[in-house]
Amino acid sequence: MYKAIVFAGTTEGYAICNFLAENGVSVYACAATEYGGSLLKENEFLHVSAGRLKTEDMEELFHKAAPEVVLDATHPYAAEVTKNIRKACENAGVRYQRVLRPEGDKSSEAVYVESPEEAAEFLSGTEGNIFLTTGSKELAKFTVIPDYKERIFARVLSVPSVIQSCAELGIEGKHLIGMQGPFSAEINEAMLRQFQCSYLVTKDTGLAGGFPEKIEACQRCGATPVIIGRPLKEEGLSLPEARGFLAKFFNLKLSQKISLVGIGMGAEKTLTLEGKKAFDEAELLIGAKRMTEAVQKPGQSVLHEYRSERIVEYIKAHPEYRTVAIALSGDVGFYSGAKKLVDLLEGNVEVICGISSVVYFMAKIGLSWDDAKIVSAHGRKCNLVSLIRHNPKVFSILGTEDGVASLAKKLVYYGMGEVILYVGENLSYENEKIFHDKAENLTEYRGDALSVVTAYNEEATPLSAVHGIRDEEFLRGKAPMTKEEVRTVSLSKLCLAEDSVCYDVGAGTGSVSIEMALRAWNGEVYAIEKKEDALGLLKENRQKFAVDNLKIIPGTAPEAMIELPVPTHAFIGGSSGNMNEIVKLLLEKNPEVRIVINCITLETVTEAMNAIRDFNLTDVDIVQLGAARSKTVGRYHMMMGENPIYIISCSGRGEEV
């Protein structure tokens, strides 16, 4: 007793037999020839029978084996066999399911005919050699072509009986090629060129039958494909669809092999061999259209999608695809969506690296990248100005047509117009463009959005890791400024990270804001100030220190803070009597915000302590700092005391206010 009978003889048929046996479903495989049967290995769930069956033989087999379903996976051109299987199933009352490989894409350069006889008739009116790839069974039909013994070069199975039958028709010697497929486009091309063939005769055998490779070879050689149409206009399931059908029919759990593949820059030439293999073997290809078009093979199912959640949702909804390849630009470890996909797919994936744009581009411009700062400004915030100021080489992915011009304008504004910008667009494609120029010459440049840039700054100054820029470095005017000793302790208590989002409330000249922005170079700093003279100094100091991640917000806190992004840290240097309201808004935005308050007057200390008590803040630390500086009087040095400062630090409780 067998649950399924499969009429094999094709790649799809063999795959279905193995699939059922692997999943513990007993299957009886029927192959027309001994050779076909030898391609399947019997086991406890798979029995293989070789030999041609008549309709009555099939009916007898169905009654004996009592299958739940019969799958017809015979060749699309085996029309009589398909008719017999259908009839036998009807007579025996057994469920019939056709498995049919999809037809190939239509070619505008091909000649389409309905039968071998029609192909021979067409070729009789032509000149030039003929590469015949339709097998030995119908070879006799082409002997009507004038001078066929000289014009025809036939490729057939390397079986003695087949070779003998061809020789009896006069096709032998160099005109007879005995080989077993599948054949690559390169092999087909080599044969077309070797025998100087003007025509290639084939059937539309689909992807598994090597049809696309034949068409590709013809295109390369300028040969004309003569395509014999399928004898039956029928519908059937593709191999993945058949697996899905059988999984539901027999309640099977399907397994999938999912590969995340970096495609390099985009052109196929930058794809690794491992990546190419994964794409070639994929039944389902997923990715943005630009990426999939570079690697797609005929017959593959394709989903144009880049959103991780949608990709995972589709894969889980279509378990019939055993091999899935997701195309990701560049390298999977370089600003890629691979990390999120691995998490969503729960690690059930193979990750295949690609060539990243930084490796490719830096090689093209002749610069090493081991000492470069590597970032991406594509779809994310990135303080390129600060990086370029403090690093000799900075590589970044851009992503907009005005990306180069926008960066160049900022560099000029911050006094770095001499910086050299190396620009790369459409890397690896035929319209690839690579050039370099000074930033000051690129402020109006518009290019392709698919671009990268490397900034080369010979005047870069390394960023100091020590708090406390000298007071003399700042433009001061008459606006109040937090002195360097106080700044050093206050910022130490603030505990900034490189990506912190900071508020400086009552920023004054901006000395604290500047140091915040330098430390949180990959974050954002919002300097809130109400006085006009101080706002002017803030802008000048921002320009002098090239802190592009410092945003100046005119107005009084807390009103000026309402529309700002959620802060991770806040420094309060001046509250204008609104301490409670400021702290309340900070906690509403982020209940875990870190706060440091500087107090000169006792009244401000009282306001700060009241706020700590009212909002039940934690991790409270109070430092009273008194500093003195020397003043030269003749040959003596006298210590002059600075105003004592209370530095109060605290944190939110992590609870909603």
Coordinates of C-alpha atoms in Angstrom, one line a residue, residues 84 95 113 115 231 245-246 314 395 400 405 524 539 544 546 562 594 631:
N84 CA -3.1 7.9 -20.3
R95 CA -7.3 11.8 -7.3
V113 CA 6.5 26.3 -34.2
S115 CA 5.6 20.6 -33.8
P231 CA 1.6 19.7 -27.4
F245 CA -0.1 21.0 -1.8
L246 CA 1.4 17.8 -0.5
Y314 CA 5.7 36.3 3.4
F395 CA 33.8 57.2 4.6
T400 CA 20.3 61.7 -1.6
A405 CA 26.4 69.5 -1.9
E524 CA 22.2 65.8 19.4
K539 CA 26.0 80.6 16.9
K544 CA 34.1 78.0 15.6
A546 CA 32.3 72.9 14.1
I562 CA 8.0 71.2 24.4
R594 CA 19.8 62.1 33.8
K631 CA 46.7 86.4 39.5

